[in-house]
Short mmCIF file of C-alpha atoms in Angstrom, two decimals:
data_model
loop_
_atom_site.label_atom_id
_atom_site.label_comp_id
_atom_site.label_asym_id
_atom_site.label_seq_id
_atom_site.Cartn_x
_atom_site.Cartn_y
_atom_site.Cartn_z
CA ALA A 248 -16.77 -15.98 -4.78
CA PRO A 249 -16.72 -17.05 -1.04
CA GLY A 250 -15.44 -20.50 -0.82
CA GLU A 251 -13.42 -20.06 -4.13
CA ALA A 252 -9.22 -20.04 -3.88
CA PRO A 253 -8.31 -16.48 -4.08
CA PHE A 254 -6.79 -14.87 -7.27
CA VAL A 255 -3.79 -13.94 -5.18
CA GLU A 256 -2.20 -14.59 -2.05
CA LEU A 257 0.01 -12.72 0.33
CA GLY A 258 4.05 -12.97 -1.14
CA ASN A 259 2.46 -13.59 -5.04
CA ARG A 260 3.93 -11.18 -7.53
CA VAL A 261 1.53 -9.60 -9.44
CA SER A 262 1.72 -7.95 -13.01
CA VAL A 263 -0.01 -4.80 -14.54
CA GLY A 264 -3.21 -5.71 -16.00
CA GLN A 265 -3.09 -9.44 -14.22
CA THR A 266 -6.69 -10.13 -12.25
CA ILE A 267 -6.57 -9.70 -8.69
CA CYS A 268 -9.88 -10.15 -7.49
CA ILE A 269 -13.50 -10.07 -8.61
CA LEU A 270 -15.81 -7.27 -7.06
CA GLU A 271 -19.79 -8.10 -7.15
CA ALA A 272 -21.84 -5.21 -7.33
CA MET A 273 -25.52 -5.07 -8.04
CA LYS A 274 -25.32 -8.83 -8.69
CA LEU A 275 -22.75 -8.54 -11.61
CA MET A 276 -19.19 -9.64 -11.14
CA ASN A 277 -16.23 -7.30 -11.85
CA GLU A 278 -12.72 -8.12 -12.33
CA LEU A 279 -10.45 -5.89 -10.76
CA GLU A 280 -7.00 -6.14 -12.36
CA ALA A 281 -3.25 -4.80 -10.78
CA GLU A 282 -2.44 -1.19 -11.87
CA LEU A 283 1.16 -1.95 -10.98
CA SER A 284 3.82 -4.91 -10.78
CA GLY A 285 5.01 -6.05 -7.30
CA GLU A 286 4.53 -8.37 -4.32
CA VAL A 287 1.49 -8.57 -2.52
CA VAL A 288 2.42 -7.56 1.01
CA GLU A 289 -0.39 -7.03 2.76
CA ILE A 290 -4.38 -8.21 2.18
CA LEU A 291 -6.70 -6.12 4.11
CA VAL A 292 -10.12 -7.82 3.46
CA GLU A 293 -11.68 -11.19 3.58
CA ASN A 294 -12.91 -13.27 0.90
CA GLY A 295 -16.92 -12.35 0.66
CA THR A 296 -16.36 -9.18 2.85
CA PRO A 297 -18.49 -6.33 1.80
CA VAL A 298 -16.32 -3.46 0.96
CA GLU A 299 -16.75 0.51 0.19
CA TYR A 300 -15.78 2.57 -2.95
CA ASN A 301 -12.21 3.51 -2.73
CA GLN A 302 -11.46 1.09 -0.16
CA VAL A 303 -7.84 -0.15 -0.04
CA LEU A 304 -8.38 -3.95 -0.24
CA MET A 305 -4.02 -4.91 -0.89
CA ARG A 306 -1.17 -3.32 -0.50
CA VAL A 307 1.79 -4.21 -3.22
CA ARG A 308 5.28 -3.36 -2.94
CA THR A 309 6.27 -2.38 -6.29
CA SER A 310 9.58 -3.72 -7.80
#
């Protein structure tokens, strides 16, 4: 939610199944989980910004 601390930040390591963000769709909050493990190297959207279906939200360098 806007104003809340992000689940992950640039440089964080993520693991498969880890919650990386929450997407709101039709007033429902949906947890988005990492599909791979690695380091977050780029975050492409700001917190609270509307996104489109299949839009890339962040890039992860696999380990």
